[in-house]
mmCIF file of C-alpha atoms in Angstrom:
data_model
loop_
_atom_site.group_PDB
_atom_site.id
_atom_site.type_symbol
_atom_site.label_atom_id
_atom_site.label_comp_id
_atom_site.label_asym_id
_atom_site.label_seq_id
_atom_site.Cartn_x
_atom_site.Cartn_y
_atom_site.Cartn_z
ATOM 1 C CA MET A 1 104.404 115.275 -1.128
ATOM 2 C CA THR A 2 101.398 113.022 -0.525
ATOM 3 C CA ILE A 3 98.399 112.330 -2.754
ATOM 4 C CA HIS A 4 95.204 112.000 -0.722
ATOM 5 C CA TRP A 5 92.758 110.110 -2.961
ATOM 6 C CA CYS A 6 89.210 110.335 -1.598
ATOM 7 C CA GLY A 7 86.644 107.861 -2.918
ATOM 8 C CA THR A 8 86.998 104.346 -4.300
ATOM 9 C CA GLY A 9 83.794 104.046 -6.311
ATOM 10 C CA LEU A 10 83.645 102.210 -9.619
ATOM 11 C CA SER A 11 84.853 105.173 -11.688
ATOM 12 C CA ALA A 12 87.873 105.851 -9.460
ATOM 13 C CA ILE A 13 89.881 102.652 -9.432
ATOM 14 C CA PRO A 14 92.062 102.546 -12.609
ATOM 15 C CA GLY A 15 93.490 106.025 -12.033
ATOM 16 C CA LEU A 16 94.088 105.341 -8.360
ATOM 17 C CA ARG A 17 95.833 102.051 -9.110
ATOM 18 C CA LYS A 18 97.956 103.794 -11.759
ATOM 19 C CA LEU A 19 99.301 106.332 -9.251
ATOM 20 C CA ILE A 20 100.011 103.668 -6.619
ATOM 21 C CA ASN A 21 101.699 101.351 -9.111
ATOM 22 C CA GLU A 22 103.900 104.203 -10.342
ATOM 23 C CA GLY A 23 105.292 104.566 -6.841
ATOM 24 C CA HIS A 24 103.634 107.787 -5.687
ATOM 25 C CA GLU A 25 102.937 108.222 -1.991
ATOM 26 C CA VAL A 26 99.170 107.758 -1.844
ATOM 27 C CA VAL A 27 96.788 107.741 1.109
ATOM 28 C CA VAL A 28 93.444 106.201 0.142
ATOM 29 C CA TRP A 29 90.413 107.629 1.904
ATOM 30 C CA ASN A 30 86.950 106.096 1.717
ATOM 31 C CA ARG A 31 83.908 106.276 3.915
ATOM 32 C CA THR A 32 83.926 102.473 4.013
ATOM 33 C CA THR A 33 87.445 101.135 4.393
ATOM 34 C CA ALA A 34 86.327 97.599 3.519
ATOM 35 C CA LYS A 35 85.354 98.756 0.015
ATOM 36 C CA ALA A 36 88.698 100.476 -0.403
ATOM 37 C CA GLU A 37 90.493 97.323 0.746
ATOM 38 C CA GLU A 38 88.545 95.321 -1.808
ATOM 39 C CA ALA A 39 89.429 97.760 -4.601
ATOM 40 C CA VAL A 40 93.113 98.472 -3.929
ATOM 41 C CA GLY A 41 94.063 96.571 -0.784
ATOM 42 C CA ASP A 42 96.447 94.408 -2.779
ATOM 43 C CA ILE A 43 98.704 97.375 -3.579
ATOM 44 C CA ALA A 44 97.739 100.276 -1.268
ATOM 45 C CA LYS A 45 99.911 100.762 1.803
ATOM 46 C CA ASP A 46 97.712 103.317 3.576
ATOM 47 C CA ILE A 47 93.896 103.117 3.641
ATOM 48 C CA ARG A 48 91.924 105.286 6.059
ATOM 49 C CA ALA A 49 88.299 106.034 6.950
ATOM 50 C CA PHE A 50 87.274 109.332 5.400
ATOM 51 C CA ASP A 51 86.061 112.225 7.494
ATOM 52 C CA MET A 52 86.901 115.902 7.260
ATOM 53 C CA GLU A 53 88.647 116.171 10.617
ATOM 54 C CA ALA A 54 90.953 113.251 9.877
ATOM 55 C CA ILE A 55 91.920 114.311 6.355
ATOM 56 C CA THR A 56 92.411 117.911 7.444
ATOM 57 C CA ALA A 57 94.874 116.782 10.097
ATOM 58 C CA ALA A 58 96.702 114.557 7.604
ATOM 59 C CA THR A 59 96.997 117.087 4.759
ATOM 60 C CA ALA A 60 100.313 118.942 4.634
ATOM 61 C CA LYS A 61 101.646 121.841 2.587
ATOM 62 C CA GLY A 62 102.240 120.854 -1.043
ATOM 63 C CA ASP A 63 100.029 117.750 -0.893
ATOM 64 C CA ILE A 64 97.340 117.015 -3.458
ATOM 65 C CA VAL A 65 93.793 116.106 -2.458
ATOM 66 C CA VAL A 66 91.761 114.215 -5.069
ATOM 67 C CA SER A 67 87.994 114.094 -4.640
ATOM 68 C CA MET A 68 86.179 111.260 -6.347
ATOM 69 C CA LEU A 69 83.404 111.648 -3.807
ATOM 70 C CA PRO A 70 79.885 113.000 -4.527
ATOM 71 C CA GLY A 71 79.911 116.589 -5.764
ATOM 72 C CA ASP A 72 78.877 118.227 -2.513
ATOM 73 C CA TRP A 73 82.256 117.281 -1.014
ATOM 74 C CA HIS A 74 84.392 119.073 -3.624
ATOM 75 C CA VAL A 75 84.122 122.655 -2.374
ATOM 76 C CA PRO A 76 84.606 121.787 1.335
ATOM 77 C CA LEU A 77 87.699 119.768 0.429
ATOM 78 C CA ALA A 78 89.025 122.555 -1.793
ATOM 79 C CA GLU A 79 88.496 125.061 1.015
ATOM 80 C CA MET A 80 90.346 122.714 3.360
ATOM 81 C CA CYS A 81 93.208 122.598 0.857
ATOM 82 C CA LEU A 82 93.482 126.377 1.021
ATOM 83 C CA THR A 83 93.818 126.273 4.813
ATOM 84 C CA ARG A 84 96.494 123.561 4.608
ATOM 85 C CA GLY A 85 98.452 124.823 1.601
ATOM 86 C CA ALA A 86 97.494 121.870 -0.602
ATOM 87 C CA ASN A 87 96.342 121.443 -4.211
ATOM 88 C CA PHE A 88 92.998 119.987 -5.271
ATOM 89 C CA VAL A 89 91.837 117.787 -8.178
ATOM 90 C CA SER A 90 88.393 116.505 -9.161
ATOM 91 C CA SER A 91 86.728 115.218 -12.312
ATOM 92 C CA SER A 92 83.523 117.209 -11.777
ATOM 93 C CA TYR A 93 82.130 120.394 -13.289
ATOM 94 C CA ILE A 94 83.311 123.626 -11.689
ATOM 95 C CA ALA A 95 80.474 124.815 -9.466
ATOM 96 C CA PRO A 96 80.042 128.571 -8.927
ATOM 97 C CA GLU A 97 81.261 128.080 -5.356
ATOM 98 C CA MET A 98 84.441 126.460 -6.664
ATOM 99 C CA ARG A 99 85.014 129.184 -9.243
ATOM 100 C CA ALA A 100 84.682 131.745 -6.455
ATOM 101 C CA LEU A 101 87.830 130.266 -4.889
ATOM 102 C CA ASP A 102 89.982 131.141 -7.931
ATOM 103 C CA ALA A 103 91.545 134.271 -6.446
ATOM 104 C CA ALA A 104 92.305 132.500 -3.169
ATOM 105 C CA PHE A 105 94.036 129.620 -4.971
ATOM 106 C CA ARG A 106 95.996 132.063 -7.142
ATOM 107 C CA ASP A 107 97.092 134.120 -4.154
ATOM 108 C CA ALA A 108 98.209 130.947 -2.367
ATOM 109 C CA GLY A 109 100.085 129.654 -5.420
ATOM 110 C CA LEU A 110 97.937 126.514 -5.428
ATOM 111 C CA ALA A 111 95.980 124.722 -8.136
ATOM 112 C CA SER A 112 92.392 123.493 -8.112
ATOM 113 C CA VAL A 113 92.036 121.363 -11.241
ATOM 114 C CA ASN A 114 88.556 120.167 -12.168
ATOM 115 C CA GLU A 115 86.682 118.814 -15.207
ATOM 116 C CA VAL A 116 89.457 116.293 -15.951
ATOM 117 C CA GLY A 117 87.455 113.086 -16.305
ATOM 118 C CA LEU A 118 85.567 111.795 -19.333
ATOM 119 C CA ASP A 119 82.815 114.358 -19.794
ATOM 120 C CA PRO A 120 83.804 116.900 -18.667
ATOM 121 C CA GLY A 121 87.446 116.241 -19.402
ATOM 122 C CA ILE A 122 88.395 114.340 -22.538
ATOM 123 C CA ASP A 123 85.772 116.325 -24.467
ATOM 124 C CA HIS A 124 87.540 119.550 -23.444
ATOM 125 C CA LEU A 125 90.860 118.208 -24.724
ATOM 126 C CA MET A 126 89.310 117.329 -28.081
ATOM 127 C CA ALA A 127 87.719 120.772 -28.326
ATOM 128 C CA HIS A 128 91.018 122.530 -27.554
ATOM 129 C CA ALA A 129 92.786 120.403 -30.183
ATOM 130 C CA LEU A 130 90.227 121.201 -32.884
ATOM 131 C CA VAL A 131 90.095 124.929 -32.122
ATOM 132 C CA ALA A 132 93.896 125.115 -32.235
ATOM 133 C CA ASP A 133 93.888 123.159 -35.513
ATOM 134 C CA TYR A 134 91.409 125.588 -37.065
ATOM 135 C CA ARG A 135 93.292 128.671 -35.877
ATOM 136 C CA ALA A 136 96.539 127.334 -37.384
ATOM 137 C CA SER A 137 94.983 126.188 -40.665
ATOM 138 C CA ALA A 138 95.153 127.974 -44.012
ATOM 139 C CA ALA A 139 91.343 127.873 -44.001
ATOM 140 C CA TYR A 140 91.042 130.155 -40.969
ATOM 141 C CA ASP A 141 88.556 132.952 -41.554
ATOM 142 C CA ALA A 142 87.620 135.241 -38.666
ATOM 143 C CA LYS A 143 84.279 135.976 -40.344
ATOM 144 C CA ALA A 144 83.256 132.336 -40.902
ATOM 145 C CA ASP A 145 80.132 130.796 -39.425
ATOM 146 C CA ILE A 146 81.143 128.359 -36.684
ATOM 147 C CA SER A 147 79.314 125.174 -35.697
ATOM 148 C CA PHE A 148 80.461 123.140 -32.693
ATOM 149 C CA VAL A 149 78.973 119.953 -31.274
ATOM 150 C CA SER A 150 80.150 117.763 -28.416
ATOM 151 C CA TYR A 151 78.231 114.589 -27.605
ATOM 152 C CA CYS A 152 79.160 111.857 -25.158
ATOM 153 C CA GLY A 153 77.305 108.880 -23.782
ATOM 154 C CA GLY A 154 77.837 105.753 -21.754
ATOM 155 C CA ILE A 155 75.739 103.054 -23.413
ATOM 156 C CA PRO A 156 75.513 99.253 -23.244
ATOM 157 C CA LYS A 157 77.845 97.425 -25.625
ATOM 158 C CA HIS A 158 75.059 94.908 -26.133
ATOM 159 C CA PRO A 159 71.784 96.903 -26.452
ATOM 160 C CA ASN A 160 68.860 95.957 -24.206
ATOM 161 C CA PRO A 161 65.129 96.780 -24.631
ATOM 162 C CA PHE A 162 65.476 99.760 -22.252
ATOM 163 C CA ARG A 163 68.289 101.063 -24.520
ATOM 164 C CA TYR A 164 70.393 101.885 -21.465
ATOM 165 C CA LYS A 165 72.139 100.205 -18.533
ATOM 166 C CA PHE A 166 73.375 101.534 -15.224
ATOM 167 C CA SER A 167 76.831 101.170 -13.672
ATOM 168 C CA TRP A 168 75.643 102.783 -10.427
ATOM 169 C CA SER A 169 72.475 104.252 -8.925
ATOM 170 C CA PRO A 170 70.131 105.573 -11.649
ATOM 171 C CA LEU A 171 69.026 108.444 -9.410
ATOM 172 C CA GLY A 172 71.583 110.882 -10.844
ATOM 173 C CA VAL A 173 70.448 110.119 -14.401
ATOM 174 C CA LEU A 174 66.811 110.668 -13.460
ATOM 175 C CA LYS A 175 67.547 113.969 -11.715
ATOM 176 C CA ALA A 176 69.545 115.171 -14.729
ATOM 177 C CA LEU A 177 66.466 114.654 -16.904
ATOM 178 C CA ARG A 178 64.756 117.415 -14.906
ATOM 179 C CA SER A 179 67.477 119.959 -15.704
ATOM 180 C CA PRO A 180 67.143 122.725 -18.310
ATOM 181 C CA SER A 181 69.779 123.412 -20.949
ATOM 182 C CA LYS A 182 71.110 126.300 -23.018
ATOM 183 C CA SER A 183 72.746 125.992 -26.410
ATOM 184 C CA ILE A 184 72.882 127.792 -29.761
ATOM 185 C CA LYS A 185 70.993 126.623 -32.834
ATOM 186 C CA ASN A 186 70.723 128.571 -36.099
ATOM 187 C CA PHE A 187 72.510 131.568 -34.529
ATOM 188 C CA THR A 188 69.869 131.736 -31.768
ATOM 189 C CA GLU A 189 70.033 130.788 -28.101
ATOM 190 C CA LEU A 190 67.999 127.644 -27.508
ATOM 191 C CA ASN A 191 66.537 127.185 -24.039
ATOM 192 C CA VAL A 192 65.116 123.736 -23.286
ATOM 193 C CA SER A 193 63.391 122.932 -20.021
ATOM 194 C CA ARG A 194 63.416 119.152 -20.472
ATOM 195 C CA PRO A 195 65.885 117.079 -22.548
ATOM 196 C CA TRP A 196 63.182 115.033 -24.276
ATOM 197 C CA ASP A 197 61.887 118.231 -25.884
ATOM 198 C CA ALA A 198 65.104 118.539 -27.910
ATOM 199 C CA ILE A 199 66.089 114.993 -28.897
ATOM 200 C CA SER A 200 67.521 114.779 -32.398
ATOM 201 C CA SER A 201 69.439 112.300 -34.526
ATOM 202 C CA TYR A 202 73.226 112.460 -34.886
ATOM 203 C CA ALA A 203 75.314 110.560 -37.433
ATOM 204 C CA ALA A 204 78.561 109.658 -35.690
ATOM 205 C CA PRO A 205 81.526 109.216 -38.062
ATOM 206 C CA LEU A 206 82.894 106.189 -36.213
ATOM 207 C CA ALA A 207 84.971 103.465 -37.836
ATOM 208 C CA THR A 208 81.598 101.975 -38.727
ATOM 209 C CA PRO A 209 79.245 104.981 -39.058
ATOM 210 C CA GLU A 210 76.353 104.859 -36.606
ATOM 211 C CA THR A 211 73.431 107.096 -35.694
ATOM 212 C CA PHE A 212 72.420 107.980 -32.154
ATOM 213 C CA GLU A 213 69.823 110.048 -30.348
ATOM 214 C CA VAL A 214 71.293 113.186 -28.778
ATOM 215 C CA TYR A 215 70.093 116.108 -26.693
ATOM 216 C CA PRO A 216 71.689 119.251 -25.182
ATOM 217 C CA ASN A 217 72.481 119.310 -21.490
ATOM 218 C CA ARG A 218 73.403 121.947 -18.912
ATOM 219 C CA ASP A 219 74.410 125.432 -20.077
ATOM 220 C CA SER A 220 76.712 125.080 -23.070
ATOM 221 C CA LEU A 221 77.322 128.802 -23.555
ATOM 222 C CA PRO A 222 80.156 129.443 -21.040
ATOM 223 C CA PHE A 223 82.287 126.817 -22.766
ATOM 224 C CA MET A 224 82.776 129.039 -25.802
ATOM 225 C CA ALA A 225 85.115 131.141 -23.682
ATOM 226 C CA ASP A 226 86.717 128.048 -22.131
ATOM 227 C CA TYR A 227 87.494 126.758 -25.621
ATOM 228 C CA ARG A 228 89.070 130.083 -26.599
ATOM 229 C CA PHE A 229 86.426 131.050 -29.135
ATOM 230 C CA GLU A 230 86.888 134.622 -30.308
ATOM 231 C CA PRO A 231 84.065 136.901 -29.099
ATOM 232 C CA SER A 232 83.753 138.163 -32.677
ATOM 233 C CA TRP A 233 83.127 134.720 -34.201
ATOM 234 C CA ARG A 234 79.678 134.150 -35.694
ATOM 235 C CA ILE A 235 78.304 131.113 -33.852
ATOM 236 C CA LYS A 236 75.792 129.176 -35.905
ATOM 237 C CA GLU A 237 75.622 126.194 -33.557
ATOM 238 C CA PHE A 238 77.158 125.402 -30.192
ATOM 239 C CA VAL A 239 75.957 122.472 -28.146
ATOM 240 C CA ARG A 240 77.373 120.126 -25.550
ATOM 241 C CA GLY A 241 75.082 117.193 -25.023
ATOM 242 C CA THR A 242 74.353 113.590 -24.229
ATOM 243 C CA LEU A 243 74.356 110.642 -26.627
ATOM 244 C CA ARG A 244 71.996 107.672 -26.367
ATOM 245 C CA LEU A 245 71.211 104.576 -28.423
ATOM 246 C CA ASN A 246 68.553 104.862 -31.110
ATOM 247 C CA GLY A 247 65.214 103.891 -29.619
ATOM 248 C CA TRP A 248 66.018 105.454 -26.248
ATOM 249 C CA LYS A 249 63.342 108.143 -26.544
ATOM 250 C CA GLU A 250 60.651 105.566 -27.247
ATOM 251 C CA ALA A 251 61.850 103.161 -24.552
ATOM 252 C CA TRP A 252 61.871 105.945 -21.950
ATOM 253 C CA ALA A 253 58.627 107.655 -23.010
ATOM 254 C CA ASP A 254 56.731 106.579 -19.873
ATOM 255 C CA VAL A 255 59.657 107.700 -17.710
ATOM 256 C CA PHE A 256 59.593 111.178 -19.252
ATOM 257 C CA THR A 257 55.834 111.422 -18.781
ATOM 258 C CA GLU A 258 56.053 110.562 -15.092
ATOM 259 C CA ILE A 259 59.080 112.715 -14.327
ATOM 260 C CA GLU A 260 57.192 115.713 -15.714
ATOM 261 C CA THR A 261 54.557 115.295 -12.970
ATOM 262 C CA LEU A 262 56.937 114.903 -9.998
ATOM 263 C CA SER A 263 57.705 117.683 -7.533
ATOM 264 C CA GLY A 264 58.489 118.282 -3.897
ATOM 265 C CA PRO A 265 59.358 115.638 -1.283
ATOM 266 C CA GLU A 266 56.826 113.183 -2.699
ATOM 267 C CA GLY A 267 58.407 113.559 -6.116
ATOM 268 C CA ASP A 268 61.847 112.886 -4.665
ATOM 269 C CA THR A 269 60.513 109.765 -2.967
ATOM 270 C CA ARG A 270 59.047 108.531 -6.229
ATOM 271 C CA LEU A 271 62.308 109.235 -8.076
ATOM 272 C CA LYS A 272 64.106 107.059 -5.527
ATOM 273 C CA GLU A 273 61.549 104.271 -6.078
ATOM 274 C CA MET A 274 62.032 104.523 -9.843
ATOM 275 C CA SER A 275 65.794 104.474 -9.386
ATOM 276 C CA ASP A 276 65.650 101.316 -7.284
ATOM 277 C CA GLY A 277 63.474 99.623 -9.873
ATOM 278 C CA PHE A 278 65.717 100.546 -12.781
ATOM 279 C CA TRP A 279 68.768 99.354 -10.855
ATOM 280 C CA ALA A 280 67.152 95.984 -10.268
ATOM 281 C CA GLU A 281 66.072 95.594 -13.892
ATOM 282 C CA ASN A 282 68.788 97.338 -15.930
ATOM 283 C CA ALA A 283 72.098 97.238 -14.082
ATOM 284 C CA TYR A 284 75.160 95.846 -15.815
ATOM 285 C CA ASP A 285 75.774 92.191 -15.081
ATOM 286 C CA GLU A 286 79.163 91.297 -13.661
ATOM 287 C CA GLY A 287 81.694 91.254 -16.473
ATOM 288 C CA GLU A 288 79.251 92.703 -19.014
ATOM 289 C CA PRO A 289 80.999 95.252 -21.265
ATOM 290 C CA ASP A 290 79.910 98.861 -21.259
ATOM 291 C CA ARG A 291 80.578 101.283 -24.106
ATOM 292 C CA VAL A 292 81.474 104.975 -24.305
ATOM 293 C CA VAL A 293 81.066 107.018 -27.478
ATOM 294 C CA MET A 294 82.290 110.601 -27.779
ATOM 295 C CA CYS A 295 82.148 112.909 -30.807
ATOM 296 C CA VAL A 296 83.411 116.493 -30.809
ATOM 297 C CA GLY A 297 83.003 118.374 -34.074
ATOM 298 C CA PHE A 298 84.145 121.809 -35.287
ATOM 299 C CA LYS A 299 82.983 123.266 -38.599
ATOM 300 C CA ALA A 300 83.571 126.631 -40.258
ATOM 301 C CA GLU A 301 81.545 127.860 -43.235
ATOM 302 C CA ALA A 302 82.194 130.811 -45.531
ATOM 303 C CA GLY A 303 79.597 131.783 -48.099
ATOM 304 C CA GLY A 304 77.644 128.642 -47.272
ATOM 305 C CA VAL A 305 80.611 126.393 -48.113
ATOM 306 C CA ASP A 306 82.531 124.325 -45.554
ATOM 307 C CA ILE A 307 86.123 125.550 -45.260
ATOM 308 C CA PHE A 308 87.024 123.441 -42.198
ATOM 309 C CA ASN A 309 85.129 120.426 -40.889
ATOM 310 C CA LYS A 310 86.678 117.917 -38.498
ATOM 311 C CA THR A 311 85.312 115.589 -35.838
ATOM 312 C CA TYR A 312 87.252 113.978 -33.017
ATOM 313 C CA VAL A 313 85.663 110.579 -32.387
ATOM 314 C CA MET A 314 86.193 108.005 -29.659
ATOM 315 C CA ASP A 315 84.673 104.561 -29.239
ATOM 316 C CA ALA A 316 85.634 102.489 -26.211
ATOM 317 C CA TRP A 317 84.211 99.479 -24.431
ATOM 318 C CA GLY A 318 84.807 97.288 -21.432
ATOM 319 C CA ASP A 319 87.454 94.606 -21.785
ATOM 320 C CA ALA A 320 89.978 92.700 -19.663
ATOM 321 C CA ARG A 321 91.084 96.052 -18.196
ATOM 322 C CA GLY A 322 87.617 96.655 -16.754
ATOM 323 C CA THR A 323 84.890 99.087 -17.769
ATOM 324 C CA ALA A 324 85.490 101.784 -20.357
ATOM 325 C CA MET A 325 83.785 104.349 -18.133
ATOM 326 C CA ALA A 326 86.116 103.715 -15.189
ATOM 327 C CA ARG A 327 89.357 104.043 -17.102
ATOM 328 C CA LEU A 328 88.199 107.037 -19.157
ATOM 329 C CA VAL A 329 87.116 108.934 -16.037
ATOM 330 C CA SER A 330 89.923 108.087 -13.632
ATOM 331 C CA ILE A 331 93.065 107.835 -15.780
ATOM 332 C CA PRO A 332 92.743 111.487 -16.883
ATOM 333 C CA VAL A 333 92.349 112.395 -13.193
ATOM 334 C CA ALA A 334 95.650 110.630 -12.527
ATOM 335 C CA LEU A 335 97.219 112.598 -15.398
ATOM 336 C CA ALA A 336 95.999 115.829 -13.805
ATOM 337 C CA VAL A 337 97.527 114.834 -10.476
ATOM 338 C CA LYS A 338 100.871 114.199 -12.145
ATOM 339 C CA ALA A 339 100.649 117.522 -14.009
ATOM 340 C CA VAL A 340 100.155 119.320 -10.695
ATOM 341 C CA LEU A 341 103.090 117.406 -9.197
ATOM 342 C CA ASP A 342 105.223 118.462 -12.166
ATOM 343 C CA ARG A 343 104.049 122.085 -11.866
ATOM 344 C CA GLU A 344 102.624 122.007 -15.379
ATOM 345 C CA ILE A 345 99.381 123.678 -14.306
ATOM 346 C CA SER A 346 99.338 127.215 -12.966
ATOM 347 C CA ALA A 347 97.786 128.413 -9.722
ATOM 348 C CA GLY A 348 94.051 129.044 -9.655
ATOM 349 C CA VAL A 349 90.831 127.167 -10.371
ATOM 350 C CA HIS A 350 90.997 125.460 -13.762
ATOM 351 C CA PRO A 351 89.133 123.030 -16.018
ATOM 352 C CA ALA A 352 91.014 120.528 -18.217
ATOM 353 C CA PRO A 353 94.187 122.137 -19.603
ATOM 354 C CA HIS A 354 94.383 123.856 -22.982
ATOM 355 C CA ASP A 355 98.193 123.825 -23.085
ATOM 356 C CA PRO A 356 99.045 122.117 -26.414
ATOM 357 C CA LYS A 357 101.719 119.906 -24.846
ATOM 358 C CA LEU A 358 99.373 118.527 -22.192
ATOM 359 C CA VAL A 359 96.472 118.196 -24.641
ATOM 360 C CA THR A 360 98.634 116.098 -26.954
ATOM 361 C CA GLU A 361 100.096 113.976 -24.176
ATOM 362 C CA TRP A 362 96.734 113.300 -22.542
ATOM 363 C CA LEU A 363 95.012 112.444 -25.827
ATOM 364 C CA ASP A 364 97.865 110.058 -26.622
ATOM 365 C CA THR A 365 97.049 108.294 -23.357
ATOM 366 C CA VAL A 366 93.341 108.272 -24.224
ATOM 367 C CA ASP A 367 94.260 106.633 -27.530
ATOM 368 C CA ALA A 368 95.602 103.666 -25.561
ATOM 369 C CA LEU A 369 92.521 103.565 -23.316
ATOM 370 C CA ALA A 370 89.971 103.520 -26.152
ATOM 371 C CA GLN A 371 89.548 100.950 -28.891
ATOM 372 C CA HIS A 372 89.106 103.712 -31.485
ATOM 373 C CA LEU A 373 90.282 107.325 -31.464
ATOM 374 C CA GLN A 374 90.485 109.367 -34.650
ATOM 375 C CA VAL A 375 90.206 112.856 -36.100
ATOM 376 C CA VAL A 376 87.898 112.633 -39.115
ATOM 377 C CA ASP A 377 88.483 115.298 -41.756
ATOM 378 C CA HIS A 378 85.205 115.588 -43.646
ATOM 379 C CA LEU A 379 86.836 117.636 -46.414
ATOM 380 C CA ALA A 380 89.713 115.264 -47.115
#
């Protein structure tokens, strides 16, 4: 049974090296073999140039294909897996086209495991842990008002005037700023067309409490079902969003103003120019530590009084092991690969697992990857 790991970008390496070092049979695929050689050539026995024809021919029944490539490759690779009788793993959000493959994967007895990186990924594990904790607690009240928040951000360990630094091309960040979001606030669906219209302050209960700027992203609403919320629960707040350093809104004000005016091919060209400029001015220096902060909170209120209020918090930064972002994205991917190998994940298209055993095991691993991981009980 072979693991075909596609993509050796910055966020892929620790997980890939983990699987190779543990003795798994791994074929490394990358569009540029020289970059793959530079990243894992010291330990990898089989590095090949990526293209669909070559990997299709090499994939056998029972293999696992891992895509750490750009998102538009995930569905074609998953479809290829179905034709070859192989499993699929990626860290990315489940696109509608991927979800549409669920029945085919189930019928074939194969797994397509996605959303197993940092965000999405570790945040899902924290949410599953908190929901299970609440359900099992003496405080559980099916009629309580529920508030859920999940914020994650990659930020510079040493703040700069721009209040942000880039590990790779800024273009993805800029495009994300043009995306609308859906969340719930004060029992009402909140639709936001641009993130900067909904920036608020969040007090993170870290080892040393710290405030950040946060905003909702994407469509949070489907995740209530993913997190096993009861349809009957009264949802006061539900938001999955992005976390930034204080001062980010002010530092990026001109960026927001310009992005609002961009459209069409000319707008795309200008976004690329902006991206190139930001990369030149605000990329991480070699060896400079990054930082990742994640806070997932679950609160239940009855009669206006908190009956359950806990927050899972994580604070991690780059060290001798490399960047925090790389290990927190790719090590969970490696855990998902091993779970598929061990048949711990059922057939079908899935996000990060909610099985209590896997949630506990994976979060134990995350504890070793981060400098700080804790469940804060606000009522203790």
